[in-house]
Short mmCIF file of C-alpha atoms in Angstrom, two decimals:
data_model
loop_
_atom_site.label_atom_id
_atom_site.label_comp_id
_atom_site.label_asym_id
_atom_site.label_seq_id
_atom_site.Cartn_x
_atom_site.Cartn_y
_atom_site.Cartn_z
CA MET A 1 170.89 -8.73 132.44
CA PRO A 2 169.03 -5.48 133.25
CA ALA A 3 171.20 -2.42 133.84
CA ALA A 4 171.94 -1.70 137.50
CA SER A 5 173.92 0.78 139.56
CA PRO A 6 177.65 0.01 139.42
CA ALA A 7 177.98 1.31 142.99
CA ARG A 8 176.63 -1.92 144.41
CA PRO A 9 178.63 -5.18 144.08
CA PRO A 10 177.24 -8.09 142.03
CA VAL A 11 175.40 -10.79 143.99
CA VAL A 12 174.45 -14.39 143.26
CA VAL A 13 171.37 -15.60 145.09
CA PHE A 14 171.34 -19.41 145.14
CA ALA A 15 169.15 -22.31 146.22
CA THR A 16 168.51 -25.97 145.62
CA VAL A 17 165.02 -27.44 145.43
CA ARG A 18 163.21 -30.72 145.06
CA ASN A 19 159.45 -31.36 145.18
CA GLU A 20 158.68 -27.69 145.76
CA GLU A 21 155.76 -27.36 143.37
CA ARG A 22 153.57 -25.64 145.97
CA ASP A 23 155.97 -22.87 147.03
CA LEU A 24 158.59 -22.47 144.31
CA ALA A 25 156.91 -19.76 142.22
CA ALA A 26 156.36 -17.56 145.28
CA ALA A 27 159.91 -18.13 146.52
CA VAL A 28 161.40 -17.11 143.16
CA ALA A 29 159.07 -14.12 142.92
CA ALA A 30 160.33 -12.92 146.31
CA VAL A 31 163.93 -13.07 145.04
CA LEU A 32 163.12 -11.22 141.83
CA ALA A 33 161.29 -8.52 143.81
CA GLN A 34 164.42 -7.53 145.74
CA ASP A 35 165.08 -3.78 145.94
CA TYR A 36 168.83 -4.30 145.59
CA ALA A 37 170.35 -1.65 143.32
CA GLY A 38 173.27 -3.74 142.06
CA PRO A 39 173.39 -6.59 139.54
CA PHE A 40 172.18 -9.95 140.80
CA LEU A 41 170.92 -13.24 139.48
CA PHE A 42 169.22 -16.27 140.97
CA ALA A 43 170.90 -19.66 140.43
CA LEU A 44 168.56 -22.56 141.12
CA ALA A 45 169.65 -26.22 141.23
CA VAL A 46 166.70 -28.59 140.72
CA GLY A 47 166.82 -32.16 141.97
CA PRO A 48 164.77 -35.14 140.72
CA SER A 49 161.17 -34.39 141.72
CA ASP A 50 157.86 -36.22 141.79
CA ASP A 51 155.90 -33.10 140.91
CA ALA A 52 156.10 -30.16 138.49
CA THR A 53 159.05 -28.45 140.18
CA ALA A 54 161.37 -28.78 137.16
CA GLN A 55 158.74 -27.48 134.74
CA ILE A 56 157.93 -24.50 136.95
CA ALA A 57 161.62 -23.64 137.30
CA ALA A 58 162.22 -23.92 133.55
CA SER A 59 159.22 -21.71 132.79
CA ILE A 60 160.42 -19.00 135.17
CA ALA A 61 163.95 -19.10 133.74
CA ALA A 62 162.60 -18.80 130.20
CA SER A 63 160.68 -15.66 131.13
CA ASP A 64 163.34 -13.86 133.19
CA PRO A 65 167.07 -13.68 132.33
CA ARG A 66 167.94 -13.16 135.99
CA VAL A 67 167.08 -16.80 136.71
CA ILE A 68 169.29 -19.70 135.67
CA VAL A 69 168.34 -23.32 136.30
CA VAL A 70 170.74 -26.25 136.52
CA GLU A 71 170.25 -29.91 137.37
CA ASN A 72 171.17 -31.44 140.71
CA PRO A 73 171.15 -35.13 139.77
CA THR A 74 171.79 -36.30 143.35
CA GLY A 75 168.79 -34.48 144.77
CA LEU A 76 170.85 -33.86 147.92
CA THR A 77 171.09 -30.45 149.56
CA PRO A 78 174.85 -29.75 149.88
CA GLN A 79 175.57 -31.00 146.35
CA GLY A 80 172.73 -28.88 144.98
CA LEU A 81 173.91 -25.76 146.80
CA ASN A 82 177.45 -26.15 145.47
CA ILE A 83 176.13 -26.76 141.94
CA ALA A 84 173.99 -23.63 142.15
CA VAL A 85 176.90 -21.50 143.36
CA ARG A 86 179.18 -22.71 140.59
CA ALA A 87 176.54 -22.03 137.95
CA GLY A 88 175.84 -18.60 139.42
CA VAL A 89 179.43 -17.37 139.50
CA GLU A 90 180.02 -18.75 136.01
CA ALA A 91 177.11 -16.62 134.76
CA LEU A 92 178.10 -13.62 136.91
CA PRO A 93 181.89 -13.97 137.21
CA HIS A 94 182.42 -10.70 139.08
CA ALA A 95 180.01 -11.64 141.87
CA VAL A 96 181.31 -10.53 145.26
CA TYR A 97 178.63 -11.97 147.54
CA LEU A 98 176.57 -15.18 147.66
CA VAL A 99 173.12 -15.11 149.27
CA ARG A 100 171.38 -18.39 150.04
CA THR A 101 167.61 -18.83 150.00
CA ASP A 102 165.25 -21.80 150.06
CA GLY A 103 162.48 -23.20 147.91
CA HIS A 104 159.80 -22.43 150.50
CA ALA A 105 161.31 -19.26 151.99
CA GLN A 106 159.74 -15.87 151.47
CA LEU A 107 162.54 -13.30 151.39
CA PRO A 108 161.47 -9.75 152.33
CA SER A 109 162.15 -7.24 149.56
CA ASP A 110 165.12 -5.68 151.37
CA TYR A 111 166.82 -8.99 152.23
CA VAL A 112 169.71 -8.86 149.74
CA ARG A 113 170.31 -5.16 150.39
CA VAL A 114 170.43 -5.65 154.16
CA ALA A 115 172.71 -8.68 153.72
CA VAL A 116 175.23 -6.75 151.61
CA ASP A 117 175.04 -3.70 153.87
CA THR A 118 175.69 -5.87 156.93
CA LEU A 119 178.58 -7.73 155.31
CA GLU A 120 180.24 -4.46 154.36
CA ARG A 121 179.49 -2.67 157.64
CA THR A 122 180.72 -5.46 159.94
CA GLY A 123 183.45 -7.04 157.82
CA ALA A 124 181.81 -10.42 158.49
CA ASP A 125 182.23 -13.41 156.18
CA ASN A 126 178.72 -14.76 156.66
CA VAL A 127 175.66 -12.91 157.91
CA GLY A 128 172.13 -14.04 158.50
CA GLY A 129 169.06 -13.44 160.56
CA MET A 130 165.96 -15.13 161.87
CA MET A 131 163.87 -18.01 160.64
CA VAL A 132 160.32 -16.84 161.38
CA PRO A 133 157.94 -19.83 161.32
CA LEU A 134 154.34 -18.97 160.47
CA GLY A 135 151.55 -21.43 161.14
CA ASP A 136 148.21 -21.93 159.44
CA GLY A 137 145.90 -24.03 161.60
CA GLY A 138 146.38 -25.65 164.98
CA VAL A 139 149.27 -28.03 164.29
CA GLN A 140 151.31 -25.53 162.27
CA GLU A 141 150.71 -22.78 164.81
CA ALA A 142 151.88 -25.04 167.63
CA VAL A 143 154.95 -26.12 165.64
CA ALA A 144 155.74 -22.52 164.69
CA PHE A 145 155.63 -21.47 168.33
CA ALA A 146 157.76 -24.41 169.48
CA MET A 147 160.37 -23.71 166.80
CA SER A 148 160.81 -20.12 167.95
CA HIS A 149 160.86 -20.71 171.71
CA PRO A 150 163.63 -22.11 173.95
CA ILE A 151 161.41 -24.96 175.19
CA GLY A 152 161.26 -26.28 171.64
CA LEU A 153 164.55 -25.71 169.86
CA GLY A 154 166.72 -24.15 172.51
CA GLY A 155 168.20 -20.68 172.63
CA GLY A 156 169.73 -20.15 169.18
CA ARG A 157 169.30 -16.51 168.17
CA PHE A 158 168.21 -17.34 164.64
CA HIS A 159 165.22 -19.12 166.22
CA THR A 160 164.41 -16.89 169.18
CA GLY A 161 165.90 -13.51 168.23
CA GLY A 162 168.33 -11.33 170.15
CA ALA A 163 170.90 -8.58 169.78
CA GLU A 164 173.02 -8.18 166.66
CA GLY A 165 176.50 -9.61 166.96
CA GLU A 166 178.91 -12.48 166.44
CA THR A 167 177.30 -15.92 166.62
CA GLU A 168 177.87 -19.64 166.01
CA THR A 169 175.51 -20.06 163.08
CA VAL A 170 172.75 -18.28 161.18
CA TYR A 171 169.74 -19.24 159.10
CA LEU A 172 170.50 -19.68 155.36
CA GLY A 173 173.55 -17.38 155.20
CA SER A 174 174.97 -14.61 153.00
CA PHE A 175 178.66 -15.07 152.24
CA ARG A 176 181.71 -13.33 150.91
CA ARG A 177 182.37 -15.31 147.78
CA ALA A 178 186.14 -15.31 148.36
CA THR A 179 185.79 -16.86 151.82
CA PHE A 180 183.17 -19.38 150.66
CA GLU A 181 185.40 -20.58 147.83
CA ARG A 182 188.52 -20.61 150.00
CA LEU A 183 186.82 -23.10 152.34
CA GLY A 184 185.50 -25.23 149.48
CA GLY A 185 181.81 -24.48 149.94
CA TYR A 186 179.48 -26.98 151.59
CA ASP A 187 180.91 -30.32 152.69
CA GLU A 188 178.88 -32.83 150.67
CA HIS A 189 179.06 -35.45 153.42
CA TRP A 190 176.47 -33.49 155.40
CA THR A 191 173.05 -34.37 154.05
CA ARG A 192 171.71 -32.39 157.01
CA ALA A 193 173.43 -29.77 159.19
CA GLN A 194 175.62 -28.66 156.27
CA ASP A 195 175.06 -25.00 157.13
CA TRP A 196 176.06 -25.53 160.76
CA GLU A 197 179.17 -27.45 159.71
CA LEU A 198 180.17 -24.73 157.22
CA ASN A 199 179.77 -22.06 159.87
CA LEU A 200 181.95 -24.10 162.22
CA ARG A 201 184.68 -24.26 159.57
CA LEU A 202 184.29 -20.54 158.98
CA ARG A 203 184.78 -19.73 162.65
CA THR A 204 187.64 -22.22 163.01
CA SER A 205 189.43 -20.54 160.09
CA GLY A 206 189.15 -17.14 161.79
CA ALA A 207 186.20 -15.89 159.73
CA LEU A 208 183.38 -13.94 161.35
CA VAL A 209 179.77 -15.20 161.42
CA TRP A 210 177.31 -12.41 162.23
CA PHE A 211 173.66 -12.37 163.30
CA THR A 212 171.32 -9.46 162.65
CA PRO A 213 167.62 -9.47 163.56
CA ARG A 214 166.98 -7.16 160.57
CA MET A 215 167.12 -10.19 158.26
CA ARG A 216 163.89 -12.12 158.80
CA VAL A 217 162.70 -14.97 156.58
CA GLU A 218 159.21 -16.43 156.80
CA TYR A 219 159.07 -20.21 156.93
CA ARG A 220 156.15 -22.64 156.78
CA PRO A 221 156.74 -25.48 159.27
CA ARG A 222 155.50 -29.06 159.04
CA GLY A 223 151.74 -29.41 159.25
CA SER A 224 151.42 -32.92 160.71
CA PHE A 225 152.94 -34.80 163.63
CA ARG A 226 154.20 -37.52 161.29
CA ALA A 227 156.11 -35.03 159.13
CA LEU A 228 157.39 -33.23 162.22
CA ALA A 229 158.66 -36.47 163.75
CA ARG A 230 160.43 -37.44 160.52
CA GLN A 231 162.07 -34.00 160.27
CA PHE A 232 163.32 -34.01 163.85
CA TYR A 233 164.45 -37.62 163.76
CA LYS A 234 166.75 -36.82 160.84
CA THR A 235 167.90 -33.62 162.54
CA GLY A 236 168.82 -35.61 165.63
CA GLN A 237 170.74 -38.15 163.56
CA TRP A 238 172.87 -35.47 161.98
CA ARG A 239 173.39 -33.60 165.24
CA ARG A 240 174.93 -36.84 166.54
CA GLU A 241 177.21 -36.84 163.50
CA VAL A 242 178.25 -33.25 164.25
CA VAL A 243 179.18 -34.21 167.81
CA ARG A 244 180.98 -37.34 166.57
CA ARG A 245 183.10 -35.31 164.16
CA TYR A 246 183.50 -32.29 166.46
CA PRO A 247 183.20 -33.49 170.09
CA ARG A 248 183.82 -30.04 171.55
CA THR A 249 180.52 -28.83 170.07
CA ALA A 250 178.48 -31.03 172.43
CA SER A 251 176.31 -28.93 174.74
CA ALA A 252 173.46 -29.33 177.20
CA ARG A 253 171.05 -27.92 174.62
CA TYR A 254 171.85 -30.66 172.11
CA LEU A 255 172.18 -33.49 174.64
CA ALA A 256 168.92 -32.78 176.50
CA PRO A 257 166.61 -34.54 173.97
CA PRO A 258 168.52 -37.86 173.88
CA VAL A 259 168.83 -37.85 177.68
CA ALA A 260 165.08 -37.24 177.97
CA ALA A 261 164.34 -40.00 175.44
CA VAL A 262 166.50 -42.50 177.36
CA LEU A 263 164.92 -41.62 180.70
CA VAL A 264 161.40 -41.90 179.30
CA ALA A 265 162.16 -45.24 177.61
CA VAL A 266 163.86 -46.69 180.69
CA GLY A 267 161.01 -45.52 182.89
CA LEU A 268 158.41 -47.12 180.62
CA VAL A 269 160.27 -50.45 180.51
CA LEU A 270 160.75 -50.54 184.27
CA GLY A 271 157.14 -49.57 184.87
CA VAL A 272 155.77 -52.27 182.56
CA VAL A 273 158.03 -54.90 184.16
CA GLY A 274 156.85 -53.72 187.55
CA LEU A 275 153.21 -54.10 186.54
CA VAL A 276 153.77 -57.58 185.14
CA THR A 277 155.78 -58.84 188.12
CA GLY A 278 154.02 -56.84 190.81
CA SER A 279 157.36 -55.42 191.93
CA VAL A 280 158.59 -52.04 193.06
CA LEU A 281 159.87 -51.41 189.52
CA VAL A 282 156.46 -49.91 188.79
CA VAL A 283 157.90 -46.64 190.16
CA GLY A 284 159.68 -46.38 186.81
CA PHE A 285 156.52 -44.76 185.49
CA VAL A 286 157.55 -41.69 187.48
CA LEU A 287 160.07 -40.79 184.75
CA PRO A 288 157.70 -40.57 181.71
CA LEU A 289 154.90 -39.12 183.84
CA GLY A 290 157.27 -36.51 185.25
CA TYR A 291 158.40 -35.56 181.77
CA LEU A 292 154.83 -35.24 180.50
CA LEU A 293 153.81 -33.19 183.53
CA GLY A 294 156.77 -30.86 183.00
CA ILE A 295 155.99 -30.48 179.30
CA HIS A 296 152.35 -29.64 180.00
CA VAL A 297 153.22 -27.06 182.64
CA ALA A 298 155.90 -25.47 180.42
CA ALA A 299 153.53 -25.42 177.43
CA LEU A 300 150.69 -23.82 179.38
CA VAL A 301 152.98 -21.14 180.81
CA ALA A 302 154.96 -20.35 177.65
CA GLY A 303 152.11 -20.72 175.16
CA ARG A 304 149.30 -19.05 177.10
CA ALA A 305 148.84 -16.42 174.38
CA LEU A 306 148.32 -19.04 171.62
CA PRO A 307 144.89 -19.70 170.11
CA GLY A 308 143.01 -22.46 171.91
CA ARG A 309 143.60 -25.34 169.47
CA ALA A 310 147.31 -24.54 169.12
CA LEU A 311 147.71 -24.38 172.90
CA VAL A 312 146.01 -27.76 173.30
CA LEU A 313 148.36 -29.27 170.70
CA LEU A 314 151.52 -27.66 172.04
CA PRO A 315 152.42 -30.39 174.61
CA ALA A 316 152.12 -33.10 171.93
CA THR A 317 154.15 -30.94 169.55
CA LEU A 318 156.97 -30.47 172.06
CA THR A 319 156.96 -34.16 172.99
CA THR A 320 157.18 -35.15 169.31
CA MET A 321 160.10 -32.77 168.71
CA HIS A 322 162.04 -33.86 171.80
CA MET A 323 161.50 -37.62 171.45
CA ALA A 324 162.09 -37.71 167.68
CA TRP A 325 165.27 -35.62 167.99
CA GLY A 326 166.44 -37.79 170.90
CA ALA A 327 165.75 -41.07 169.08
CA GLY A 328 167.52 -39.84 165.96
CA TYR A 329 170.51 -38.74 168.02
CA LEU A 330 170.74 -42.12 169.74
CA VAL A 331 170.58 -44.01 166.43
CA GLY A 332 172.95 -41.68 164.57
CA VAL A 333 173.79 -41.65 160.88
CA ARG A 334 174.39 -44.92 159.10
CA ARG A 335 177.85 -44.38 157.61
CA ARG A 336 178.53 -45.81 154.18
#
C-alpha cells in the first residue's frame, strides 16, 4: 500500500460487477485516480460473467496493490456488495468509511475526498450526490433526459438535483463503516432496490442520510427501448416489493405509473370491445389517447432544448419507462 497522509482516515471503495467488459477498466481507473490524501483501496466482487470481466479485473489487481478482487458466486448485487465490503475491511482493517461505486460509473477525481469531507462536516451516516446520465445518440440522449427530469423518474434529488440537506436516499452511497456494520449491510433479499431499503433502515434507526450536489457521477443509460423496458419492468417489480414490506413508503410518485398502466389497458380493452360490438364502449380509447397526448405535450415542452432526434424519441422513451414500470409494479416479485 503506497504511503499516504495519516491525517485522513482510511477508506474502502467497493463495487460488484458482472458482464462489465466494456466499462470496467475505465471505472477502476477513475477510482485509482482519486485525489484523496489518505489510505484507500478498491474491493471488487466479480460475479459469473459471459465476457472478459473476470480477466480484466484480475489483470488490474495484479498490476496495482490498491485493487483486490474477490468472487461473487451468486452474481447478485446485494451479495456482491457485502462480499466486497468484507474483503475490503479485512485488507484494510482500520477503514473508517465505505464508498460505493459501480462497474460503469465514472467517479470524478475528488469524489472520495468530497464524500469524506461531507461525512465529517455533517455528521451524516451516508452521503451521496447525483446520478448524471449522459447519452450518446438519439435513444440514449432521450433516456438520459427522462432519467433526470420529473416527468420521467419523479422528483428525487439524486436524479434532478437540488439543495444540500437531509434526504430519503442517495445514489450509490458513502457510509460510516460502524453504522453500515451495525445495520448488517445490504439485505440480500433485495435483488433490486437494495440501496433504497438500506437507506430506509438507516433513517428508521435514527441515522442521517445526506444529499450533496457536489458529488456527481456520470452514468451511461440504456441505449435501446428493449433494454430500457426490461430495466424499468424490474424496477417496478421491486418497488412493489418495497411498498409491500413498508406500506408507509407508498407515494403518488411511485403509484402513478401502475395507475397509468391500468387506465391505458382498461381503455384499450373497452375501446376494442366497443369497435367489435359497435357500442358506446368505444369511448374507452379516450384513456390511452389522452395519456399519449399528455406525454407528447409534456415532452415537447420539457425537452424543447434537446437535439432533434432525441426530442422526437422522447415521448416513446417516457411511455416505455412509465408502462414498463407500471406493468412490473402490478406483477410484483415472484417470492420463493
